[in-house]
Short mmCIF file of C-alpha atoms in Angstrom, two decimals:
data_model
loop_
_atom_site.label_atom_id
_atom_site.label_comp_id
_atom_site.label_asym_id
_atom_site.label_seq_id
_atom_site.Cartn_x
_atom_site.Cartn_y
_atom_site.Cartn_z
CA MET A 104 6.40 -6.90 -47.26
CA ILE A 105 4.04 -4.12 -46.16
CA ALA A 106 4.20 -0.59 -47.55
CA PHE A 107 2.51 2.28 -45.70
CA VAL A 108 1.73 5.16 -48.07
CA ASN A 109 -0.34 8.31 -48.48
CA GLY A 110 -0.13 9.76 -45.00
CA SER A 111 2.04 11.55 -42.46
CA LEU A 112 4.69 10.21 -40.10
CA PHE A 113 5.54 10.77 -36.44
CA ASP A 114 8.81 8.91 -35.92
CA GLY A 115 8.72 8.64 -32.12
CA HIS A 116 10.54 11.91 -31.55
CA HIS A 117 9.51 14.31 -34.31
CA HIS A 118 6.64 14.92 -36.70
CA ARG A 119 8.11 14.24 -40.15
CA GLY A 120 5.14 15.55 -42.07
CA ARG A 121 3.72 14.07 -45.23
CA LEU A 122 5.36 10.92 -46.59
CA THR A 123 6.49 11.30 -50.17
CA GLY A 124 7.27 7.62 -50.40
CA ALA A 125 6.58 4.60 -48.22
CA VAL A 126 7.46 3.11 -44.84
CA LEU A 127 8.45 -0.49 -45.60
CA VAL A 128 8.08 -3.43 -43.21
CA ASP A 129 9.44 -6.91 -43.85
CA ASP A 130 9.48 -9.93 -41.58
CA GLY A 131 8.22 -7.87 -38.64
CA ARG A 132 10.91 -5.18 -38.95
CA ILE A 133 10.98 -1.68 -40.36
CA VAL A 134 13.36 -1.78 -43.34
CA ALA A 135 12.91 1.70 -44.81
CA VAL A 136 11.37 5.06 -43.95
CA ASP A 137 10.01 7.19 -46.78
CA ALA A 138 11.45 4.89 -49.43
CA PRO A 139 10.72 5.90 -53.05
CA ARG A 140 7.48 4.38 -54.28
CA ALA A 141 9.46 2.79 -57.08
CA ASP A 142 11.27 0.66 -54.46
CA VAL A 143 8.04 -0.97 -53.27
CA PRO A 144 8.05 -4.57 -54.55
CA SER A 145 5.20 -5.49 -56.83
CA GLY A 146 3.91 -8.14 -54.43
CA ALA A 147 3.90 -5.94 -51.32
CA GLU A 148 0.77 -5.35 -49.28
CA VAL A 149 0.05 -1.64 -49.61
CA VAL A 150 -1.64 0.08 -46.67
CA ASP A 151 -3.23 3.36 -47.73
CA LEU A 152 -3.06 5.70 -44.74
CA ASP A 153 -5.69 7.87 -46.42
CA GLY A 154 -4.20 11.06 -45.05
CA GLY A 155 -3.85 9.69 -41.54
CA LEU A 156 -0.81 9.46 -39.28
CA LEU A 157 1.57 6.53 -38.95
CA GLY A 158 3.54 6.34 -35.72
CA PRO A 159 5.17 3.91 -33.33
CA GLY A 160 2.75 1.95 -31.17
CA PHE A 161 1.94 3.59 -27.88
CA VAL A 162 3.67 2.21 -24.79
CA ASP A 163 1.74 2.64 -21.56
CA ALA A 164 4.21 3.18 -18.73
CA HIS A 165 1.70 2.62 -15.91
CA VAL A 166 -1.33 0.37 -16.37
CA HIS A 167 -3.13 -2.54 -14.72
CA ALA A 168 -4.19 -4.62 -17.71
CA VAL A 169 -5.45 -7.71 -15.89
CA GLN A 170 -7.54 -5.66 -13.45
CA GLY A 171 -8.91 -3.57 -16.30
CA GLY A 172 -9.79 -6.65 -18.30
CA LEU A 173 -11.51 -8.26 -15.31
CA GLU A 174 -13.66 -5.17 -14.82
CA ARG A 175 -14.69 -5.30 -18.48
CA ILE A 176 -15.96 -8.87 -18.06
CA ARG A 177 -17.63 -8.14 -14.70
CA CYS A 178 -19.95 -5.34 -13.56
CA ASP A 179 -18.19 -2.56 -15.43
CA LEU A 180 -19.18 0.96 -14.34
CA SER A 181 -16.33 2.76 -16.08
CA GLU A 182 -18.44 4.38 -18.80
CA ASP A 183 -21.22 5.59 -16.52
CA ARG A 184 -21.17 8.97 -14.81
CA THR A 185 -23.92 9.35 -12.22
CA ARG A 186 -25.16 7.57 -9.14
CA GLU A 187 -28.37 6.73 -11.00
CA ASP A 188 -26.46 5.28 -13.95
CA TYR A 189 -24.40 3.12 -11.65
CA LEU A 190 -27.40 1.75 -9.82
CA ARG A 191 -29.21 0.94 -13.06
CA ARG A 192 -26.22 -0.97 -14.39
CA ILE A 193 -25.64 -2.81 -11.12
CA SER A 194 -29.31 -3.80 -10.95
CA ALA A 195 -29.27 -5.04 -14.55
CA TYR A 196 -26.02 -6.95 -14.04
CA ALA A 197 -27.32 -8.63 -10.87
CA ALA A 198 -30.58 -9.59 -12.58
CA SER A 199 -28.74 -11.13 -15.53
CA HIS A 200 -26.33 -13.07 -13.27
CA PRO A 201 -28.67 -14.67 -10.69
CA ASP A 202 -26.24 -17.49 -9.89
CA LEU A 203 -23.29 -15.32 -8.86
CA PRO A 204 -22.74 -15.48 -5.07
CA TRP A 205 -21.21 -11.97 -5.06
CA ILE A 206 -21.58 -8.98 -7.36
CA LEU A 207 -18.04 -7.88 -8.23
CA GLY A 208 -16.71 -5.18 -10.52
CA GLY A 209 -15.81 -1.53 -10.38
CA GLY A 210 -15.09 1.69 -12.23
CA TRP A 211 -17.26 4.16 -10.29
CA SER A 212 -16.16 7.72 -9.60
CA MET A 213 -16.18 9.27 -6.15
CA ALA A 214 -17.29 12.55 -7.72
CA ALA A 215 -20.70 11.05 -8.51
CA PHE A 216 -21.56 11.00 -4.80
CA GLU A 217 -21.97 13.69 -2.19
CA ASN A 218 -18.62 14.18 -0.45
CA GLY A 219 -17.26 11.29 -2.52
CA ALA A 220 -19.03 8.72 -0.33
CA ALA A 221 -21.07 5.98 -2.02
CA LEU A 222 -23.72 4.52 0.28
CA ALA A 223 -24.46 0.92 1.21
CA ALA A 224 -28.15 1.86 1.40
CA ASP A 225 -28.20 2.54 -2.34
CA LEU A 226 -26.76 -0.88 -3.10
CA ASP A 227 -29.12 -2.50 -0.62
CA ALA A 228 -32.04 -1.18 -2.66
CA VAL A 229 -30.90 -2.89 -5.89
CA VAL A 230 -29.03 -5.95 -4.56
CA PRO A 231 -30.40 -6.88 -1.13
CA ASP A 232 -29.75 -10.64 -1.35
CA ARG A 233 -26.03 -10.92 -2.17
CA PRO A 234 -22.87 -9.16 -1.04
CA VAL A 235 -21.61 -6.43 -3.39
CA TYR A 236 -17.98 -5.28 -3.67
CA LEU A 237 -17.18 -2.65 -6.30
CA LEU A 238 -13.79 -0.98 -6.59
CA ASN A 239 -13.74 2.70 -7.44
CA ARG A 240 -11.84 4.01 -10.45
CA ASP A 241 -8.63 4.68 -8.60
CA HIS A 242 -8.71 1.31 -6.77
CA HIS A 243 -8.02 3.10 -3.50
CA GLY A 244 -11.57 2.57 -2.29
CA ALA A 245 -14.56 0.23 -2.57
CA TRP A 246 -18.36 0.50 -2.44
CA VAL A 247 -20.08 -2.27 -0.51
CA ASN A 248 -23.60 -3.08 0.56
CA SER A 249 -24.73 -3.84 4.10
CA LEU A 250 -24.65 -7.59 3.58
CA ALA A 251 -20.98 -7.42 2.54
CA MET A 252 -20.14 -5.45 5.69
CA ARG A 253 -22.07 -7.82 7.94
CA THR A 254 -20.43 -10.84 6.31
CA ALA A 255 -17.02 -9.26 6.94
CA GLY A 256 -17.84 -8.57 10.58
CA ILE A 257 -17.91 -4.78 10.18
CA THR A 258 -20.24 -3.33 12.79
CA ASP A 259 -21.44 0.10 13.81
CA THR A 260 -18.56 0.36 16.28
CA SER A 261 -15.74 -1.06 14.14
CA PRO A 262 -12.63 1.14 14.41
CA ASP A 263 -10.73 2.30 11.36
CA PRO A 264 -8.03 -0.22 10.41
CA ALA A 265 -4.38 0.57 9.88
CA HIS A 266 -3.66 2.39 6.61
CA GLY A 267 -7.33 3.05 5.90
CA HIS A 268 -10.71 4.24 7.08
CA PHE A 269 -14.48 3.92 6.71
CA GLU A 270 -16.73 6.67 5.47
CA ARG A 271 -19.28 7.10 8.27
CA ASP A 272 -22.78 8.49 8.65
CA ALA A 273 -23.86 11.19 11.10
CA GLN A 274 -24.02 8.58 13.87
CA GLY A 275 -20.46 7.43 13.19
CA ARG A 276 -21.43 4.12 11.59
CA PRO A 277 -19.62 2.75 8.50
CA SER A 278 -21.81 3.87 5.60
CA GLY A 279 -20.60 1.86 2.61
CA THR A 280 -17.33 3.32 1.29
CA LEU A 281 -14.06 1.70 2.37
CA HIS A 282 -10.74 3.46 1.82
CA GLU A 283 -7.30 1.87 1.45
CA GLY A 284 -6.68 -0.70 4.23
CA ALA A 285 -10.39 -0.86 5.12
CA MET A 286 -10.97 -2.59 1.78
CA ASP A 287 -9.00 -5.59 3.00
CA LEU A 288 -11.66 -6.48 5.58
CA VAL A 289 -14.20 -7.29 2.87
CA GLN A 290 -11.74 -8.39 0.23
CA ALA A 291 -10.57 -11.16 2.56
CA ILE A 292 -13.94 -12.93 2.22
CA VAL A 293 -14.64 -12.28 -1.49
CA PRO A 294 -14.68 -15.56 -3.45
CA ALA A 295 -11.36 -16.25 -5.10
CA THR A 296 -11.00 -15.34 -8.75
CA THR A 297 -10.17 -18.43 -10.79
CA ASP A 298 -7.09 -18.81 -12.94
CA GLU A 299 -9.37 -19.00 -15.98
CA GLU A 300 -10.98 -15.66 -15.07
CA TYR A 301 -7.58 -14.00 -14.70
CA TYR A 302 -6.51 -15.35 -18.07
CA ARG A 303 -9.70 -14.09 -19.71
CA GLY A 304 -9.14 -10.76 -18.00
CA LEU A 305 -5.62 -10.44 -19.40
CA LEU A 306 -6.71 -11.30 -22.93
CA GLU A 307 -9.65 -8.89 -22.72
CA GLY A 308 -7.38 -6.15 -21.38
CA GLN A 309 -4.78 -6.81 -24.08
CA SER A 310 -7.41 -6.73 -26.83
CA TYR A 311 -8.80 -3.44 -25.56
CA LEU A 312 -5.36 -1.85 -25.28
CA HIS A 313 -4.48 -2.96 -28.80
CA SER A 314 -7.71 -1.38 -30.05
CA LEU A 315 -6.38 1.94 -28.74
CA GLY A 316 -2.98 1.61 -30.39
CA VAL A 317 -1.08 0.32 -27.33
CA THR A 318 1.51 -2.29 -28.26
CA GLY A 319 3.40 -2.61 -24.97
CA TRP A 320 3.19 -1.55 -21.36
CA GLN A 321 4.46 -1.70 -17.82
CA ASP A 322 2.02 -3.39 -15.46
CA ALA A 323 2.28 -1.26 -12.35
CA ILE A 324 1.30 -3.92 -9.78
CA VAL A 325 2.42 -7.51 -10.23
CA GLY A 326 1.44 -8.77 -6.81
CA ALA A 327 -1.62 -9.24 -4.65
CA TYR A 328 -3.31 -5.89 -4.07
CA GLY A 329 -6.79 -4.40 -3.88
CA GLY A 330 -8.60 -7.70 -4.14
CA ILE A 331 -6.60 -8.95 -7.12
CA ASP A 332 -4.23 -11.90 -6.81
CA ASP A 333 -0.74 -11.66 -8.20
CA PRO A 334 -1.10 -11.45 -12.02
CA GLY A 335 2.48 -12.64 -12.52
CA PRO A 336 1.52 -16.30 -13.10
CA THR A 337 -1.15 -15.19 -15.59
CA TYR A 338 1.33 -13.13 -17.59
CA ALA A 339 3.88 -15.95 -17.48
CA ALA A 340 1.32 -18.49 -18.71
CA ALA A 341 0.18 -16.20 -21.54
CA ALA A 342 3.79 -15.61 -22.58
CA ARG A 343 4.55 -19.33 -22.61
CA ASN A 344 1.34 -20.10 -24.51
CA GLY A 345 2.03 -17.47 -27.15
CA ASP A 346 -1.09 -15.49 -26.23
CA LEU A 347 0.78 -12.41 -25.04
CA THR A 348 1.12 -10.28 -28.16
CA ALA A 349 2.24 -7.13 -26.31
CA PHE A 350 5.67 -6.84 -24.71
CA VAL A 351 5.13 -6.25 -21.00
CA VAL A 352 7.38 -5.27 -18.13
CA GLY A 353 5.98 -6.27 -14.75
CA ALA A 354 6.53 -4.14 -11.64
CA LEU A 355 6.63 -6.57 -8.71
CA TRP A 356 4.67 -5.32 -5.72
CA TRP A 357 6.66 -4.15 -2.69
CA ASP A 358 4.88 -5.26 0.50
CA ARG A 359 5.02 -2.16 2.70
CA ASP A 360 4.53 -4.25 5.84
CA VAL A 361 7.72 -6.23 5.18
CA ASP A 362 11.30 -4.93 5.19
CA GLU A 363 14.20 -5.61 2.81
CA SER A 364 14.04 -9.30 3.61
CA GLN A 365 11.47 -9.57 0.78
CA ILE A 366 14.11 -8.83 -1.89
CA ALA A 367 15.12 -12.49 -2.12
CA SER A 368 11.50 -13.39 -2.87
CA LEU A 369 11.31 -10.65 -5.50
CA GLU A 370 14.41 -12.07 -7.19
CA GLU A 371 12.84 -15.52 -7.18
CA ARG A 372 9.60 -14.21 -8.71
CA ARG A 373 11.60 -12.34 -11.35
CA ARG A 374 13.19 -15.65 -12.37
CA ASP A 375 9.91 -17.57 -12.29
CA PHE A 376 7.76 -15.09 -14.19
CA SER A 377 10.10 -13.73 -16.86
CA HIS A 378 9.58 -15.51 -20.14
CA GLY A 379 9.28 -14.46 -23.75
CA ARG A 380 7.33 -11.21 -24.01
CA PHE A 381 7.03 -10.73 -20.24
CA ARG A 382 9.84 -9.47 -18.01
CA ALA A 383 9.31 -8.96 -14.26
CA THR A 384 12.25 -6.59 -13.90
CA SER A 385 10.76 -3.65 -12.01
CA VAL A 386 9.56 -3.18 -8.42
CA LYS A 387 6.56 -1.04 -7.53
CA ILE A 388 6.53 0.92 -4.27
CA MET A 389 3.41 2.83 -3.27
CA GLN A 390 4.73 5.70 -1.18
CA ASP A 391 1.43 7.50 -0.56
CA GLY A 392 -2.27 7.48 -1.40
CA ILE A 393 -4.44 9.98 -3.29
CA LEU A 394 -5.57 13.54 -2.64
CA GLU A 395 -9.27 12.79 -3.07
CA ASN A 396 -9.47 10.76 0.13
CA GLY A 397 -6.77 12.60 2.07
CA THR A 398 -4.16 9.84 1.95
CA ALA A 399 -1.59 11.43 -0.40
CA ALA A 400 1.45 12.63 1.57
CA VAL A 401 1.41 16.46 1.52
CA SER A 402 3.58 19.07 3.18
CA ALA A 403 0.71 21.37 4.21
CA PRO A 404 -2.33 19.90 6.03
CA TYR A 405 -5.54 19.15 4.21
CA LEU A 406 -8.45 21.52 4.75
CA ASP A 407 -11.80 20.56 6.21
CA ARG A 408 -15.14 21.25 4.51
CA CYS A 409 -15.14 24.77 5.94
CA GLY A 410 -11.68 25.57 4.58
CA HIS A 411 -9.85 25.28 7.90
CA ALA A 412 -6.56 23.43 8.23
CA THR A 413 -6.78 19.96 9.78
CA THR A 414 -4.05 17.83 11.34
CA ASN A 415 -4.10 15.39 8.41
CA THR A 416 -1.09 15.43 6.07
CA GLY A 417 -1.72 12.03 4.50
CA HIS A 418 0.25 8.81 4.73
CA SER A 419 3.81 7.82 3.95
CA PHE A 420 3.09 4.14 3.47
CA VAL A 421 6.80 3.35 3.56
CA ASP A 422 8.87 5.04 6.24
CA PRO A 423 11.09 7.55 4.39
CA ALA A 424 14.23 6.42 6.21
CA ALA A 425 13.46 2.81 5.32
CA LEU A 426 12.82 3.81 1.70
CA ARG A 427 16.28 5.37 1.54
CA ARG A 428 17.68 2.10 2.86
CA TYR A 429 15.75 -0.06 0.38
CA LEU A 430 16.71 1.74 -2.83
CA PRO A 431 20.43 0.83 -2.84
CA LEU A 432 19.52 -2.78 -2.08
CA LEU A 433 17.06 -2.93 -4.97
CA GLU A 434 19.59 -1.27 -7.23
CA GLU A 435 22.19 -3.86 -6.23
CA ALA A 436 19.68 -6.60 -7.06
CA GLY A 437 19.22 -5.12 -10.54
CA PHE A 438 15.64 -3.92 -10.14
CA GLN A 439 14.22 -0.81 -11.70
CA VAL A 440 12.08 0.99 -9.09
CA HIS A 441 8.67 2.43 -10.00
CA VAL A 442 7.21 4.62 -7.24
CA HIS A 443 3.64 5.88 -6.82
CA ALA A 444 3.79 9.41 -5.39
CA ILE A 445 0.99 11.97 -5.66
CA GLY A 446 1.55 14.46 -2.83
CA ASP A 447 4.51 16.82 -2.73
CA ARG A 448 5.87 15.19 0.43
CA GLY A 449 5.57 11.75 -1.14
CA VAL A 450 7.41 12.98 -4.25
CA ALA A 451 10.19 14.49 -2.11
CA GLU A 452 10.54 11.30 -0.07
CA ALA A 453 10.89 9.25 -3.24
CA LEU A 454 13.44 11.64 -4.76
CA ASP A 455 15.44 11.57 -1.53
CA ALA A 456 15.55 7.78 -1.83
CA PHE A 457 16.56 7.89 -5.49
CA ALA A 458 19.37 10.26 -4.54
CA THR A 459 20.99 7.42 -2.60
CA VAL A 460 21.61 5.53 -5.88
CA SER A 461 22.40 8.50 -8.15
CA GLN A 462 25.48 9.93 -6.47
CA GLN A 463 27.67 8.85 -9.38
CA GLY A 464 25.13 9.88 -12.02
CA PRO A 465 21.76 8.61 -13.27
CA SER A 466 21.08 4.94 -12.60
CA PRO A 467 21.20 2.71 -15.68
CA LEU A 468 18.08 0.98 -14.33
CA ARG A 469 15.91 4.00 -15.27
CA HIS A 470 13.88 4.45 -12.11
CA HIS A 471 10.65 6.38 -12.46
CA LEU A 472 8.12 8.24 -10.36
CA ALA A 473 4.44 8.04 -11.32
CA HIS A 474 1.48 10.43 -10.95
CA LEU A 475 3.20 13.60 -9.67
CA GLN A 476 0.09 15.59 -8.91
CA LEU A 477 1.97 17.92 -6.57
CA VAL A 478 5.67 18.67 -6.96
CA ALA A 479 7.47 21.28 -4.86
CA PRO A 480 9.30 23.87 -6.98
CA ASP A 481 12.72 22.84 -5.64
CA ASP A 482 12.03 19.21 -6.54
CA VAL A 483 11.26 19.84 -10.22
CA ARG A 484 14.95 20.12 -11.14
CA ARG A 485 15.86 17.00 -9.18
CA PHE A 486 14.27 14.66 -11.74
CA ALA A 487 16.86 15.59 -14.36
CA GLU A 488 19.70 15.77 -11.82
CA LEU A 489 18.94 12.27 -10.56
CA GLY A 490 17.96 10.81 -13.94
CA VAL A 491 14.50 9.91 -12.62
CA THR A 492 11.75 9.72 -15.24
CA ALA A 493 8.53 11.65 -14.69
CA ASN A 494 5.83 9.06 -15.46
CA MET A 495 2.79 11.23 -16.23
CA GLN A 496 -0.89 10.31 -16.14
CA ALA A 497 -1.78 13.38 -18.15
CA LEU A 498 -5.51 12.70 -18.42
CA TRP A 499 -5.93 13.82 -14.81
CA ALA A 500 -4.58 17.35 -15.40
CA CYS A 501 -7.95 18.98 -15.97
CA TYR A 502 -10.95 20.40 -14.11
CA ASP A 503 -12.91 17.16 -13.86
CA GLU A 504 -15.16 16.49 -10.89
CA GLN A 505 -12.40 14.64 -9.06
CA MET A 506 -10.51 17.92 -9.17
CA THR A 507 -13.27 20.44 -8.56
CA GLU A 508 -15.31 18.52 -5.98
CA LEU A 509 -12.81 16.31 -4.16
CA THR A 510 -9.42 18.02 -4.48
CA LEU A 511 -9.49 21.81 -4.75
CA PRO A 512 -11.78 22.41 -1.72
CA PHE A 513 -9.44 20.41 0.54
CA LEU A 514 -6.04 21.41 -0.80
CA ASP A 515 -3.86 24.13 0.70
CA PRO A 516 -4.25 27.14 -1.65
CA ALA A 517 -0.49 27.47 -2.08
CA ALA A 518 -0.38 23.94 -3.48
CA VAL A 519 -3.07 24.45 -6.14
CA PRO A 520 -0.74 26.07 -8.75
CA ARG A 521 1.77 23.22 -8.39
CA GLN A 522 -0.43 20.50 -9.86
CA TYR A 523 0.86 18.31 -12.67
CA PRO A 524 3.81 20.59 -13.58
CA PHE A 525 4.58 18.81 -16.84
CA ALA A 526 5.95 21.83 -18.70
CA GLU A 527 8.27 22.74 -15.82
CA LEU A 528 9.57 19.18 -15.65
CA HIS A 529 10.18 19.17 -19.40
CA ARG A 530 11.98 22.52 -19.37
CA ALA A 531 14.14 21.30 -16.48
CA GLY A 532 15.27 18.34 -18.57
CA ALA A 533 13.37 15.53 -16.83
CA PRO A 534 12.98 12.34 -18.89
CA LEU A 535 9.26 11.99 -19.66
CA ALA A 536 7.07 8.90 -20.02
CA MET A 537 3.33 8.60 -20.07
CA GLY A 538 0.74 6.05 -18.97
CA SER A 539 -2.94 5.73 -18.18
CA ASP A 540 -3.28 3.92 -14.84
CA TRP A 541 -6.21 2.07 -16.43
CA PRO A 542 -8.69 1.03 -15.04
CA VAL A 543 -8.41 4.15 -12.90
CA SER A 544 -9.02 6.14 -16.10
CA THR A 545 -9.35 5.43 -19.80
CA PRO A 546 -6.32 3.80 -21.45
CA ASP A 547 -6.87 5.81 -24.65
CA PRO A 548 -3.51 7.55 -25.26
CA LEU A 549 -5.08 10.16 -27.53
CA GLN A 550 -7.33 11.41 -24.74
CA ALA A 551 -4.34 11.72 -22.40
CA ILE A 552 -2.27 13.48 -25.06
CA HIS A 553 -5.15 15.89 -25.67
CA VAL A 554 -5.15 16.88 -21.99
CA ALA A 555 -1.35 17.10 -21.88
CA VAL A 556 -1.47 19.69 -24.68
CA ASN A 557 -4.72 21.51 -23.82
CA ARG A 558 -5.13 20.93 -20.06
CA TRP A 559 -8.85 20.28 -20.61
CA ALA A 560 -10.58 17.01 -21.47
CA TYR A 561 -11.98 16.36 -24.94
CA GLY A 562 -15.73 15.81 -25.05
CA GLU A 563 -16.24 16.29 -21.33
CA PRO A 564 -19.12 18.47 -20.10
CA GLY A 565 -18.77 21.65 -18.09
CA ARG A 566 -15.54 23.02 -16.74
CA ALA A 567 -13.53 19.86 -17.47
CA GLY A 568 -14.06 20.24 -21.21
CA SER A 569 -13.79 24.00 -21.55
CA GLU A 570 -11.48 25.66 -19.01
CA PRO A 571 -7.78 24.72 -18.95
CA LEU A 572 -6.15 23.76 -15.67
CA LEU A 573 -2.91 25.72 -15.28
CA PRO A 574 -2.37 26.11 -19.04
CA GLU A 575 1.20 27.25 -18.47
CA GLN A 576 1.98 23.60 -17.66
CA ALA A 577 0.85 22.31 -21.06
CA LEU A 578 3.22 20.30 -23.26
CA ASP A 579 3.60 20.73 -27.00
CA LEU A 580 2.13 17.95 -29.12
CA GLU A 581 5.45 16.50 -30.26
CA THR A 582 6.69 16.17 -26.66
CA ALA A 583 3.45 14.55 -25.53
CA PHE A 584 3.49 12.01 -28.38
CA ALA A 585 7.15 11.26 -27.69
CA ALA A 586 6.44 10.63 -23.99
CA TYR A 587 3.78 8.04 -24.87
CA THR A 588 6.01 6.29 -27.42
CA SER A 589 9.79 6.60 -27.28
CA GLY A 590 9.79 7.89 -23.69
CA SER A 591 7.85 4.96 -22.29
CA ALA A 592 9.78 2.50 -24.48
CA TRP A 593 12.98 3.88 -22.95
CA VAL A 594 11.65 3.35 -19.42
CA ASN A 595 10.95 -0.27 -20.37
CA HIS A 596 14.53 -0.66 -21.73
CA ARG A 597 13.04 -1.27 -25.18
CA GLU A 598 14.30 1.74 -27.12
CA ASP A 599 16.45 -0.51 -29.35
CA GLU A 600 13.33 -2.46 -30.34
CA VAL A 601 10.26 -0.19 -30.31
CA GLY A 602 9.06 3.36 -29.64
CA ALA A 603 10.27 4.84 -32.92
CA VAL A 604 9.89 4.39 -36.67
CA ARG A 605 13.36 3.73 -38.02
CA PRO A 606 15.03 0.90 -39.91
CA GLY A 607 15.90 -2.12 -37.83
CA LEU A 608 13.25 -1.66 -35.15
CA ALA A 609 10.26 -3.93 -34.66
CA ALA A 610 7.22 -2.85 -36.64
CA ASP A 611 5.06 -2.02 -33.61
CA LEU A 612 2.97 0.66 -35.30
CA VAL A 613 -0.28 2.57 -35.00
CA VAL A 614 -2.34 4.23 -37.73
CA LEU A 615 -4.61 7.16 -36.87
CA ASP A 616 -7.54 8.34 -38.98
CA ARG A 617 -6.06 11.84 -39.20
CA ASP A 618 -2.86 13.75 -38.53
CA PRO A 619 -3.31 15.65 -35.25
CA PHE A 620 -0.19 17.70 -36.00
CA THR A 621 -1.87 19.45 -38.93
CA ALA A 622 -5.25 20.01 -37.26
CA ASP A 623 -6.51 22.30 -34.52
CA VAL A 624 -4.99 21.19 -31.19
CA ALA A 625 -8.48 21.46 -29.72
CA GLU A 626 -9.37 18.40 -31.84
CA ILE A 627 -6.55 16.06 -30.81
CA GLY A 628 -9.03 14.01 -28.81
CA ALA A 629 -11.17 13.45 -31.92
CA ALA A 630 -8.48 11.28 -33.54
CA ARG A 631 -9.12 7.54 -33.63
CA VAL A 632 -6.97 4.46 -34.08
CA VAL A 633 -7.76 2.55 -37.26
CA ALA A 634 -4.99 -0.07 -37.16
CA THR A 635 -2.45 -1.46 -34.70
CA TYR A 636 0.48 -3.68 -35.63
CA VAL A 637 2.85 -5.73 -33.46
CA GLU A 638 5.93 -6.87 -35.34
CA GLY A 639 4.10 -6.16 -38.57
CA ARG A 640 1.01 -8.21 -37.67
CA PRO A 641 -2.38 -6.51 -37.25
CA VAL A 642 -3.67 -6.89 -33.68
CA LEU A 643 -6.43 -4.28 -33.54
CA GLY A 644 -9.00 -5.52 -31.00
CA PRO A 645 -12.73 -4.87 -30.80
CA ARG A 646 -13.69 -1.38 -29.61
CA PRO A 647 -17.20 -2.06 -28.18
CA ARG A 648 -17.42 -2.32 -24.40
CA CYS A 649 -18.70 -5.44 -22.66
CA ALA A 650 -22.47 -5.38 -22.32
CA PRO A 651 -23.69 -5.50 -18.71
CA ALA A 652 -25.62 -8.72 -19.32
CA ARG A 653 -22.62 -10.58 -20.68
#
């Protein structure tokens, strides 16, 4: 038996304050909450919380753990900030891996480059002898050197491919940044990642997530996308081998170039992959792109660099009429549907599709809509009406460089006040869940919760870390914590097992070094995870990042 004492408790829904007794765990289950200290058996392991907070383990409702883990064991740029930092790390990584035929990795931010466009010429200067392919943080673009483009057959006159485009220089030549479908031209010739590398990536990603208090998640793309093969077989193997310590729901990738005939294949993959702690019971549909590169589906046209309206309103990757046809079929097949929608038109298209399966009330499959950067006022109420969960990536709701340099200058002014309307969604009764989208951004739940409450980023320089973005859309701390625990557990159909601290549930728990509920809200982001438990077993992974020479 384990007894947690001398700290505070968040039970998954409410802050319970200081424990007077102990939370007791036996055989992987919570057996008592705030039991009298006299009831603690003499042989129990006593965990002194030392004034910290005990809560349910975080559940990340939208993450890419295998991709994130792969980036950590490759050329990982995620902790660097500037063009110069990136080039130094790439140069060092290439020098320490002379036998690699390609330099692969990612994690760079568009905001580090003028107009968001990373240049092949920069990579040519540090890696002239091998092709380089580096995904950006949002995985909607890639940075390549000239040799990679030549090897892929991309020339000065290559047209933009379907569902994507090249950044171009003043002469109209592809300059080194590939967006969306343009990535596929280079990705098609990148050496295949081995099964062993994928397995290492999953275990590295799992270890890192555990180190941040995450005990379960929904993998938002289980399919081949963005240069990554389908991670379903990797998850299934880890589950069968007993190496998957987290409980994971997999969202099977919907191929937007194929119609409803793919549902039979999705059902087959659900059967093949689901085992033990992995369940492939969701389907992921990417309805639009992102605002930073003009591919998110918006109702008002994007602006050009001079502030004039263009003809571009982004992409609906799935025809809205087809989407409305697909949803009832997926519902009939028993799939939860997880939709990526960032622009207000993309959100509306997804809600229209969900309405086709909610005419008799909210679907028991708990469909959810992720990202929600722009939501039209009339659509806010529809989440609650349709029973659709708002899956928030709260870390993005601040004045970081992605916002100030690549979004606000190109967004219709009337849309600016409608960004990340978390408080409005909450007041309207929308079910809330929270996730990170790692490796797009850090998977640290405490950093996301900090932004959800403050609308500025902890420890960030300049405007991002000082001026709140639309503070009227901030959530209270209890609601934000609940979204990242019980809310996300509910989306994963796990609320009878995890997401709360109450007798009978699995002891998936996190211990923080302080109680954020009793401190200044401006210091939420200073809290750190000191212990993570899955079914009562400690699983806290190493916090240090992978060294570039590894």
